[in-house]
Amino acid sequence: MKIRKAVFPVAGLGTRVLPATKAMPKEMLTIVDRPLIQYVVDEAREAGIEHFIFVTGRNKGVIEDHFDRMYELDATLAARGKKAEQKILARDQPEAGAMSFTRQQAPLGLGHAVWCARDIVGNEPFAVVLPDELVLNTPGCLKQMIEAAAKLDGKSNLIAVEGVPEHLTHQYGICGVGKRHGSNLFEVDGMVEKPPKGTAPSNLSITGRYILQPEIFEILEIQERGAGGEIQLTDAMIGLAKTQRFYGVEFEGERHDCGSRAGFLRANIAYGMARADLRDGLCAVMKRYLEK
């Protein structure tokens, strides 16, 4: 099962971190010195993704600009002999034609955003990556999933899952655990979006990484609105699970929900601590604050 394409839903309003996202897309907020969207694109590139599909909305043009060439900047850096900065920009520059952008004209939910990419994805399996969820690990979460997918038949779907506290399961999409295939891969035995307290089939939450078969688009085409009045991707996956098998991947790594204020702060600390050039200074600052 070859996964060449990944869909990045980036049309959200980022209301959980207002006012920072009033004029700037949340996907362009920086973790240390790189925007969120760059981290997930790098994760997808590491996993072997060749075509990056962005489902955007109004005021998101800066995301497209970020992945474009800036000739004035290139010329200025060259004239000033800033070779290190030029190397960084060249490293992050995608190949020509590797990125596509399409619009989600109304905020109708994650399922609708994925459906908007249907013509670009075509009739092949694809990945979905939520840009406000980062996983700090090498190899990345998506690469772990694609390696797991290589062991399965061609009509399998995979979702990344993570354990959450039992008393918080009503805040997440939760999956049931069926037959296990090794230590971190299992057959999904049912899915439910935000189950009432005490009714969740497990404590494994569905996180922001998916590998889906193209038949999901046929279901999303007619999917009714669910929780929050939105077209939920989980609801469509429940429908697809009637004819195709789903697997859960318990990935290795530290997940950060950068769409929340606390998660954003934790991610900056975690990614800063992972950098050898920043670790000592960050430790010194943290020590001073802890001593107060």
Coordinates of C-alpha atoms in Angstrom, one line a residue:
M1 CA 0.0 0.0 0.0
K2 CA 1.9 3.0 -1.3
I3 CA 1.0 6.3 0.4
R4 CA 2.0 9.2 -1.9
K5 CA -0.4 12.0 -0.8
A6 CA -1.2 13.8 2.4
V7 CA -4.1 16.2 3.2
F8 CA -3.5 19.0 5.6
P9 CA -6.8 20.7 6.8
V10 CA -5.7 24.3 7.5
A11 CA -9.0 26.2 7.2
G12 CA -9.8 26.4 10.9
L13 CA -10.2 29.7 12.7
G14 CA -8.0 28.9 15.7
T15 CA -10.5 30.2 18.2
R16 CA -8.8 28.5 21.1
V17 CA -5.8 30.7 20.9
L18 CA -7.4 34.1 20.1
P19 CA -6.3 36.9 19.8
A20 CA -3.0 35.4 18.4
T21 CA -5.0 34.0 15.5
K22 CA -7.1 37.0 14.7
A23 CA -4.9 38.0 11.7
M24 CA -2.4 35.1 11.6
P25 CA -3.3 31.5 10.8
K26 CA -2.7 29.2 13.8
E27 CA -0.7 27.0 11.5
M28 CA 1.9 29.8 11.2
L29 CA 2.4 30.2 14.9
T30 CA 5.9 29.3 15.8
I31 CA 7.2 26.5 17.9
V32 CA 10.7 27.7 18.8
D33 CA 11.7 29.1 15.4
R34 CA 9.6 27.2 12.9
P35 CA 5.9 27.5 12.1
L36 CA 3.6 24.6 13.0
I37 CA 2.9 23.8 9.4
Q38 CA 6.6 23.3 8.7
Y39 CA 6.9 20.7 11.4
V40 CA 4.0 18.5 10.0
V41 CA 5.2 18.9 6.4
D42 CA 8.6 17.8 7.5
E43 CA 7.0 14.8 9.2
A44 CA 5.2 13.9 6.0
R45 CA 8.3 14.3 3.9
E46 CA 10.2 12.0 6.3
A47 CA 7.4 9.4 5.8
G48 CA 7.9 9.5 2.0
I49 CA 4.9 11.7 1.1
E50 CA 5.4 13.2 -2.4
H51 CA 2.3 15.4 -2.8
F52 CA 1.1 17.8 -0.1
I53 CA -2.5 19.0 -0.3
F54 CA -3.7 21.9 1.8
V55 CA -7.4 22.6 2.4
T56 CA -7.4 26.3 3.2
G57 CA -9.8 29.1 3.9
R58 CA -9.9 32.9 3.9
N59 CA -6.9 34.7 5.3
K60 CA -4.7 31.6 4.9
G61 CA -2.7 32.8 1.9
V62 CA 0.4 33.3 4.0
I63 CA 0.7 29.4 4.3
E64 CA 1.0 29.2 0.5
D65 CA 3.6 32.1 0.6
H66 CA 5.6 30.3 3.2
F67 CA 6.3 27.4 0.8
D68 CA 7.0 29.6 -2.2
R69 CA 10.3 31.1 -3.3
M70 CA 11.0 34.7 -2.1
Y71 CA 13.4 36.0 -4.6
E72 CA 14.0 39.3 -2.8
L73 CA 14.9 37.5 0.4
D74 CA 17.2 35.0 -1.5
A75 CA 19.0 37.9 -3.2
T76 CA 19.4 39.9 0.0
L77 CA 20.8 36.9 1.9
A78 CA 23.2 36.1 -1.0
A79 CA 24.4 39.7 -1.2
R80 CA 25.1 39.7 2.6
G81 CA 26.9 36.4 2.5
K82 CA 24.4 34.7 4.9
K83 CA 25.0 31.1 3.7
A84 CA 23.6 29.5 6.9
E85 CA 20.2 31.2 6.4
Q86 CA 20.2 30.3 2.7
K87 CA 20.8 26.7 3.5
I88 CA 17.9 26.7 5.9
L89 CA 15.5 28.1 3.3
A90 CA 16.8 25.7 0.6
R91 CA 16.3 22.7 3.0
D92 CA 12.6 23.6 3.5
Q93 CA 11.8 24.5 -0.1
P94 CA 9.5 21.9 -1.7
E95 CA 9.9 20.7 -5.2
A96 CA 8.0 22.4 -7.9
G97 CA 4.4 21.0 -8.2
A98 CA 4.6 19.1 -5.0
M99 CA 2.0 21.2 -3.2
S100 CA -1.6 21.9 -4.0
F101 CA -4.1 24.2 -2.4
T102 CA -7.9 24.1 -2.4
R103 CA -10.6 26.1 -0.5
Q104 CA -13.1 25.0 2.1
Q105 CA -15.5 27.9 1.7
A106 CA -17.4 27.3 5.0
P107 CA -16.3 25.8 8.4
L108 CA -18.3 22.6 8.1
G109 CA -15.9 20.3 10.0
L110 CA -12.9 18.1 9.5
G111 CA -14.9 15.5 7.4
H112 CA -16.0 18.3 5.0
A113 CA -12.4 19.6 4.8
V114 CA -11.1 16.2 3.8
W115 CA -13.9 15.8 1.2
C116 CA -12.8 19.1 -0.4
A117 CA -9.5 17.4 -1.4
R118 CA -11.2 14.5 -3.2
D119 CA -10.3 15.5 -6.8
I120 CA -6.7 16.1 -5.9
V121 CA -6.3 12.9 -4.0
G122 CA -8.0 10.8 -6.7
N123 CA -8.5 7.0 -6.4
E124 CA -5.6 6.1 -4.1
P125 CA -5.0 5.7 -0.3
F126 CA -3.9 8.9 1.4
A127 CA -2.8 10.4 4.7
V128 CA -4.6 13.1 6.7
V129 CA -2.4 15.2 9.0
L130 CA -3.8 17.7 11.5
P131 CA -1.3 20.6 11.7
D132 CA -2.0 21.7 15.2
E133 CA -1.0 18.3 16.6
L134 CA 2.8 17.7 16.8
V135 CA 4.4 14.4 17.8
L136 CA 8.0 14.8 19.0
N137 CA 9.8 11.6 18.0
T138 CA 12.2 10.1 15.5
P139 CA 10.9 8.4 13.4
G140 CA 7.8 10.6 13.2
C141 CA 4.3 9.4 13.8
L142 CA 3.3 9.3 10.1
K143 CA 6.3 7.2 9.2
Q144 CA 5.5 4.7 12.0
M145 CA 2.0 4.4 10.5
I146 CA 3.2 4.0 6.9
E147 CA 5.6 1.3 8.1
A148 CA 2.6 -0.5 9.8
A149 CA 0.5 -0.1 6.7
A150 CA 3.1 -1.8 4.6
K151 CA 2.3 -5.0 6.5
L152 CA -1.4 -4.9 5.8
D153 CA -3.6 -5.6 2.8
G154 CA -4.3 -2.8 0.3
K155 CA -7.8 -1.9 1.6
S156 CA -6.8 -1.2 5.2
N157 CA -7.3 2.1 7.1
L158 CA -5.1 3.2 10.0
I159 CA -5.6 5.7 12.8
A160 CA -3.0 7.0 15.3
V161 CA -4.3 6.5 18.9
E162 CA -3.1 7.6 22.3
G163 CA -4.2 6.7 25.8
V164 CA -6.1 9.4 27.7
P165 CA -7.3 9.5 31.3
E166 CA -10.6 7.6 31.8
H167 CA -12.4 10.6 33.1
L168 CA -11.6 12.6 30.0
T169 CA -12.7 10.1 27.3
H170 CA -15.9 12.0 26.7
Q171 CA -13.9 14.8 25.1
Y172 CA -12.4 12.6 22.4
G173 CA -13.2 10.3 19.6
I174 CA -12.5 6.8 21.1
C175 CA -11.9 3.4 19.5
G176 CA -12.5 -0.1 20.7
V177 CA -9.6 -2.6 20.8
G178 CA -9.9 -5.8 18.8
K179 CA -7.3 -8.4 17.8
R180 CA -3.8 -7.3 18.3
H181 CA -1.0 -7.6 15.7
G182 CA 2.2 -7.1 17.7
S183 CA 2.7 -4.6 20.5
N184 CA 1.5 -1.4 18.9
L185 CA -1.0 -2.4 16.2
F186 CA -4.6 -3.7 16.7
E187 CA -7.8 -4.1 14.8
V188 CA -10.3 -1.4 15.7
D189 CA -13.4 -2.8 17.2
G190 CA -15.8 0.2 16.8
M191 CA -15.4 4.0 17.1
V192 CA -17.5 6.6 18.8
E193 CA -17.2 10.4 18.8
K194 CA -17.2 11.9 22.3
P195 CA -19.0 9.1 24.1
P196 CA -21.0 10.0 27.3
K197 CA -19.0 9.6 30.5
G198 CA -18.7 6.0 31.6
T199 CA -19.6 4.5 28.1
A200 CA -16.2 4.7 26.3
P201 CA -15.1 1.3 24.9
S202 CA -11.5 2.1 25.9
N203 CA -9.3 5.0 26.8
L204 CA -7.6 5.1 23.4
S205 CA -8.3 8.4 21.7
I206 CA -8.2 9.0 17.9
T207 CA -5.5 11.6 17.3
G208 CA -4.6 13.8 14.3
R209 CA -3.0 11.2 11.9
Y210 CA -4.9 9.0 9.6
I211 CA -4.3 6.7 6.6
L212 CA -7.6 6.3 4.6
Q213 CA -8.8 4.6 1.5
P214 CA -10.5 6.7 -1.2
E215 CA -13.9 5.2 -0.6
I216 CA -14.2 7.5 2.4
F217 CA -15.0 10.3 -0.1
E218 CA -18.2 8.5 -1.2
I219 CA -19.4 8.4 2.4
L220 CA -18.4 12.0 3.1
E221 CA -20.4 13.1 0.1
I222 CA -23.6 12.2 1.8
Q223 CA -22.5 12.4 5.5
E224 CA -25.0 14.2 7.7
R225 CA -23.8 16.7 10.3
G226 CA -22.9 15.2 13.7
A227 CA -21.3 16.6 16.9
G228 CA -21.1 20.4 16.9
G229 CA -23.3 20.6 13.8
E230 CA -20.2 19.7 11.7
I231 CA -19.5 16.9 9.2
Q232 CA -17.3 14.6 11.4
L233 CA -14.6 12.5 9.9
T234 CA -15.1 9.9 12.7
D235 CA -18.7 9.4 11.7
A236 CA -17.6 8.7 8.1
M237 CA -14.9 6.3 9.3
I238 CA -17.6 4.4 11.3
G239 CA -19.5 4.0 8.0
L240 CA -16.4 2.9 6.1
A241 CA -15.6 0.4 8.8
K242 CA -18.7 -1.6 7.8
T243 CA -16.9 -2.7 4.6
Q244 CA -13.2 -2.1 5.3
R245 CA -10.9 -2.9 8.2
F246 CA -9.5 -0.2 10.5
Y247 CA -6.3 -0.6 12.5
G248 CA -5.1 1.5 15.5
V249 CA -1.4 2.4 15.8
E250 CA -0.2 3.2 19.3
F251 CA 2.6 5.5 18.1
E252 CA 5.9 6.3 19.9
G253 CA 6.4 9.9 20.8
E254 CA 5.2 12.9 22.8
R255 CA 2.0 14.4 21.4
H256 CA 1.4 18.1 21.8
D257 CA -2.0 19.8 21.1
C258 CA -0.7 23.2 19.9
G259 CA -4.3 24.4 19.3
S260 CA -4.6 25.1 23.0
R261 CA -2.7 27.7 25.0
A262 CA -1.2 25.2 27.5
G263 CA -0.3 22.7 24.7
F264 CA 1.3 25.4 22.7
L265 CA 3.5 26.4 25.6
R266 CA 4.4 22.8 26.4
A267 CA 5.4 22.2 22.8
N268 CA 7.7 25.2 22.8
I269 CA 9.5 23.9 25.9
A270 CA 9.7 20.3 24.7
Y271 CA 11.0 21.2 21.2
G272 CA 13.4 23.8 22.7
M273 CA 14.7 21.2 25.1
A274 CA 15.2 18.8 22.2
R275 CA 17.6 21.3 20.6
A276 CA 21.2 21.0 21.7
D277 CA 21.8 24.7 20.8
L278 CA 19.0 25.9 23.1
R279 CA 18.9 23.3 25.9
D280 CA 21.4 24.9 28.3
G281 CA 19.9 28.4 28.1
L282 CA 16.3 27.1 28.5
C283 CA 17.3 25.0 31.5
A284 CA 18.8 28.0 33.2
V285 CA 15.7 30.1 32.6
M286 CA 13.4 27.3 33.9
K287 CA 15.6 26.9 37.0
R288 CA 15.3 30.5 37.9
Y289 CA 11.5 30.5 37.6
L290 CA 11.2 27.3 39.6
E291 CA 13.3 28.8 42.4
K292 CA 11.0 31.8 42.8

